[in-house]
Amino acid sequence: MGRTQNRPLPLILARELASNVATAFLVLDRDGTLIFFNDRAEQIIGSSPAELGELSEEEWRALLSVERLDGTSVPSEETPSSVARRECRPVLDTLVYTRRDGHRMTLVVIAVPLLAHADDLAGVFLVFWET
């Protein structure tokens, strides 16, 4: 997970913030690649950054299934991170995440676009709270 020299500054700073907070925090680049997650987020994902490395959007989405509170599936394009990337706006939702090992969690998730300039999306950070 270490090509920070080629990353836009907002992603480098988001990674630094994530590594220094106890809140579950993930950092995605503009393409949806998972480039970093902190220790608290390990509990959600079920693996460490060292074990997984950087993951494409398709790879990291396969780690978790996502449902609404009523049990309906959330398509990839409707997840908070996808909406935040596509529409360049923050998204807040409460969803049920299930890891591949069957562990289910109801989480409040906030996805916030990281803009390098007014109209230049660098990536998205996600913050999770277990309810």
mmCIF file of C-alpha atoms in Angstrom:
data_model
loop_
_atom_site.group_PDB
_atom_site.id
_atom_site.type_symbol
_atom_site.label_atom_id
_atom_site.label_comp_id
_atom_site.label_asym_id
_atom_site.label_seq_id
_atom_site.Cartn_x
_atom_site.Cartn_y
_atom_site.Cartn_z
ATOM 1 C CA MET A 1 0.000 0.000 0.000
ATOM 2 C CA GLY A 2 2.763 2.361 -0.493
ATOM 3 C CA ARG A 3 2.937 4.463 -3.661
ATOM 4 C CA THR A 4 2.278 7.750 -1.839
ATOM 5 C CA GLN A 5 4.797 9.654 -3.971
ATOM 6 C CA ASN A 6 2.433 9.307 -6.959
ATOM 7 C CA ARG A 7 -0.716 10.204 -5.026
ATOM 8 C CA PRO A 8 -2.438 13.588 -4.920
ATOM 9 C CA LEU A 9 -1.768 15.470 -1.683
ATOM 10 C CA PRO A 10 -5.372 15.095 -0.374
ATOM 11 C CA LEU A 11 -4.976 11.288 -0.467
ATOM 12 C CA ILE A 12 -1.640 11.431 1.337
ATOM 13 C CA LEU A 13 -3.125 13.666 4.021
ATOM 14 C CA ALA A 14 -6.256 11.475 4.339
ATOM 15 C CA ARG A 15 -4.045 8.429 4.838
ATOM 16 C CA GLU A 16 -2.068 10.262 7.512
ATOM 17 C CA LEU A 17 -5.280 11.284 9.278
ATOM 18 C CA ALA A 18 -6.664 7.731 9.070
ATOM 19 C CA SER A 19 -3.544 6.279 10.630
ATOM 20 C CA ASN A 20 -3.876 8.633 13.615
ATOM 21 C CA VAL A 21 -7.543 8.250 14.554
ATOM 22 C CA ALA A 22 -9.418 5.467 16.348
ATOM 23 C CA THR A 23 -12.484 5.799 14.112
ATOM 24 C CA ALA A 24 -12.802 3.235 11.287
ATOM 25 C CA PHE A 25 -11.482 5.067 8.225
ATOM 26 C CA LEU A 26 -10.884 3.972 4.609
ATOM 27 C CA VAL A 27 -9.261 5.925 1.778
ATOM 28 C CA LEU A 28 -10.126 5.308 -1.879
ATOM 29 C CA ASP A 29 -8.529 6.908 -4.922
ATOM 30 C CA ARG A 30 -10.534 8.491 -7.746
ATOM 31 C CA ASP A 31 -11.016 5.079 -9.403
ATOM 32 C CA GLY A 32 -12.359 3.466 -6.234
ATOM 33 C CA THR A 33 -9.142 1.575 -5.420
ATOM 34 C CA LEU A 34 -8.823 0.970 -1.684
ATOM 35 C CA ILE A 35 -5.419 2.474 -0.929
ATOM 36 C CA PHE A 36 -5.514 2.507 2.875
ATOM 37 C CA PHE A 37 -7.569 1.597 5.918
ATOM 38 C CA ASN A 38 -6.710 1.937 9.571
ATOM 39 C CA ASP A 39 -6.601 -0.538 12.459
ATOM 40 C CA ARG A 40 -10.222 0.070 13.454
ATOM 41 C CA ALA A 41 -11.387 -0.564 9.882
ATOM 42 C CA GLU A 42 -9.585 -3.924 10.010
ATOM 43 C CA GLN A 43 -12.343 -5.077 12.351
ATOM 44 C CA ILE A 44 -14.923 -4.287 9.683
ATOM 45 C CA ILE A 45 -13.010 -5.690 6.722
ATOM 46 C CA GLY A 46 -11.668 -8.703 8.589
ATOM 47 C CA SER A 47 -8.084 -8.351 7.292
ATOM 48 C CA SER A 48 -5.174 -5.969 7.744
ATOM 49 C CA PRO A 49 -3.762 -3.578 5.127
ATOM 50 C CA ALA A 50 -0.550 -5.636 5.135
ATOM 51 C CA GLU A 51 -2.525 -8.785 4.252
ATOM 52 C CA LEU A 52 -4.542 -7.178 1.469
ATOM 53 C CA GLY A 53 -2.430 -4.437 -0.080
ATOM 54 C CA GLU A 54 -4.169 -2.052 -2.452
ATOM 55 C CA LEU A 55 -7.379 -3.485 -3.843
ATOM 56 C CA SER A 56 -9.345 -2.508 -6.925
ATOM 57 C CA GLU A 57 -12.950 -1.499 -6.337
ATOM 58 C CA GLU A 58 -14.142 -4.889 -7.563
ATOM 59 C CA GLU A 59 -11.742 -6.730 -5.229
ATOM 60 C CA TRP A 60 -12.568 -4.833 -2.047
ATOM 61 C CA ARG A 61 -16.314 -4.841 -2.730
ATOM 62 C CA ALA A 62 -16.128 -8.654 -2.886
ATOM 63 C CA LEU A 63 -14.986 -8.640 0.771
ATOM 64 C CA LEU A 64 -18.339 -7.279 1.999
ATOM 65 C CA SER A 65 -21.940 -7.572 0.928
ATOM 66 C CA VAL A 66 -24.073 -4.487 1.551
ATOM 67 C CA GLU A 67 -27.779 -4.355 2.385
ATOM 68 C CA ARG A 68 -30.256 -1.727 3.446
ATOM 69 C CA LEU A 69 -31.851 -2.064 6.867
ATOM 70 C CA ASP A 70 -34.880 -3.710 5.222
ATOM 71 C CA GLY A 71 -32.642 -6.473 3.810
ATOM 72 C CA THR A 72 -32.592 -5.343 0.172
ATOM 73 C CA SER A 73 -29.222 -5.514 -1.542
ATOM 74 C CA VAL A 74 -27.363 -2.280 -2.339
ATOM 75 C CA PRO A 75 -25.903 -2.337 -5.864
ATOM 76 C CA SER A 76 -22.276 -1.170 -6.122
ATOM 77 C CA GLU A 77 -23.260 2.017 -7.935
ATOM 78 C CA GLU A 78 -25.574 2.997 -5.057
ATOM 79 C CA THR A 79 -23.106 2.585 -2.188
ATOM 80 C CA PRO A 80 -22.069 5.780 -0.390
ATOM 81 C CA SER A 81 -18.543 5.682 -1.840
ATOM 82 C CA SER A 82 -19.814 5.311 -5.412
ATOM 83 C CA VAL A 83 -22.310 8.157 -5.051
ATOM 84 C CA ALA A 84 -19.687 10.403 -3.414
ATOM 85 C CA ARG A 85 -17.242 9.726 -6.279
ATOM 86 C CA ARG A 86 -19.816 10.121 -9.035
ATOM 87 C CA GLU A 87 -21.623 13.195 -7.680
ATOM 88 C CA CYS A 88 -18.724 14.797 -5.747
ATOM 89 C CA ARG A 89 -20.845 15.229 -2.640
ATOM 90 C CA PRO A 90 -20.872 13.754 0.870
ATOM 91 C CA VAL A 91 -23.177 10.810 1.498
ATOM 92 C CA LEU A 92 -24.485 9.507 4.836
ATOM 93 C CA ASP A 93 -26.298 6.187 5.197
ATOM 94 C CA THR A 94 -26.904 3.340 7.643
ATOM 95 C CA LEU A 95 -26.304 -0.047 6.057
ATOM 96 C CA VAL A 96 -25.747 -3.677 6.989
ATOM 97 C CA TYR A 97 -22.361 -5.055 5.946
ATOM 98 C CA THR A 98 -21.606 -8.777 5.922
ATOM 99 C CA ARG A 99 -18.042 -10.068 5.656
ATOM 100 C CA ARG A 100 -17.197 -13.244 3.767
ATOM 101 C CA ASP A 101 -16.909 -15.065 7.118
ATOM 102 C CA GLY A 102 -20.599 -14.269 7.809
ATOM 103 C CA HIS A 103 -20.001 -11.567 10.446
ATOM 104 C CA ARG A 104 -22.767 -8.919 10.090
ATOM 105 C CA MET A 105 -22.523 -5.306 11.229
ATOM 106 C CA THR A 106 -24.962 -2.424 11.073
ATOM 107 C CA LEU A 107 -22.864 0.630 10.301
ATOM 108 C CA VAL A 108 -23.383 4.314 9.805
ATOM 109 C CA VAL A 109 -21.139 5.302 6.916
ATOM 110 C CA ILE A 110 -20.088 8.732 5.732
ATOM 111 C CA ALA A 111 -18.398 9.019 2.341
ATOM 112 C CA VAL A 112 -16.739 12.351 1.584
ATOM 113 C CA PRO A 113 -15.133 13.251 -1.738
ATOM 114 C CA LEU A 114 -11.579 14.571 -1.550
ATOM 115 C CA LEU A 115 -11.042 17.342 -4.053
ATOM 116 C CA ALA A 116 -7.522 18.368 -5.089
ATOM 117 C CA HIS A 117 -9.025 21.515 -6.641
ATOM 118 C CA ALA A 118 -12.583 22.781 -6.966
ATOM 119 C CA ASP A 119 -13.463 20.240 -9.664
ATOM 120 C CA ASP A 120 -10.641 17.679 -9.422
ATOM 121 C CA LEU A 121 -11.639 14.506 -7.554
ATOM 122 C CA ALA A 122 -8.625 12.912 -5.865
ATOM 123 C CA GLY A 123 -10.604 10.205 -4.068
ATOM 124 C CA VAL A 124 -13.020 9.525 -1.226
ATOM 125 C CA PHE A 125 -12.657 8.842 2.442
ATOM 126 C CA LEU A 126 -15.139 6.716 4.336
ATOM 127 C CA VAL A 127 -15.828 6.825 8.055
ATOM 128 C CA PHE A 128 -17.773 4.025 9.761
ATOM 129 C CA TRP A 129 -19.562 3.774 13.133
ATOM 130 C CA GLU A 130 -21.034 0.526 14.346
ATOM 131 C CA THR A 131 -24.577 0.939 15.712
#
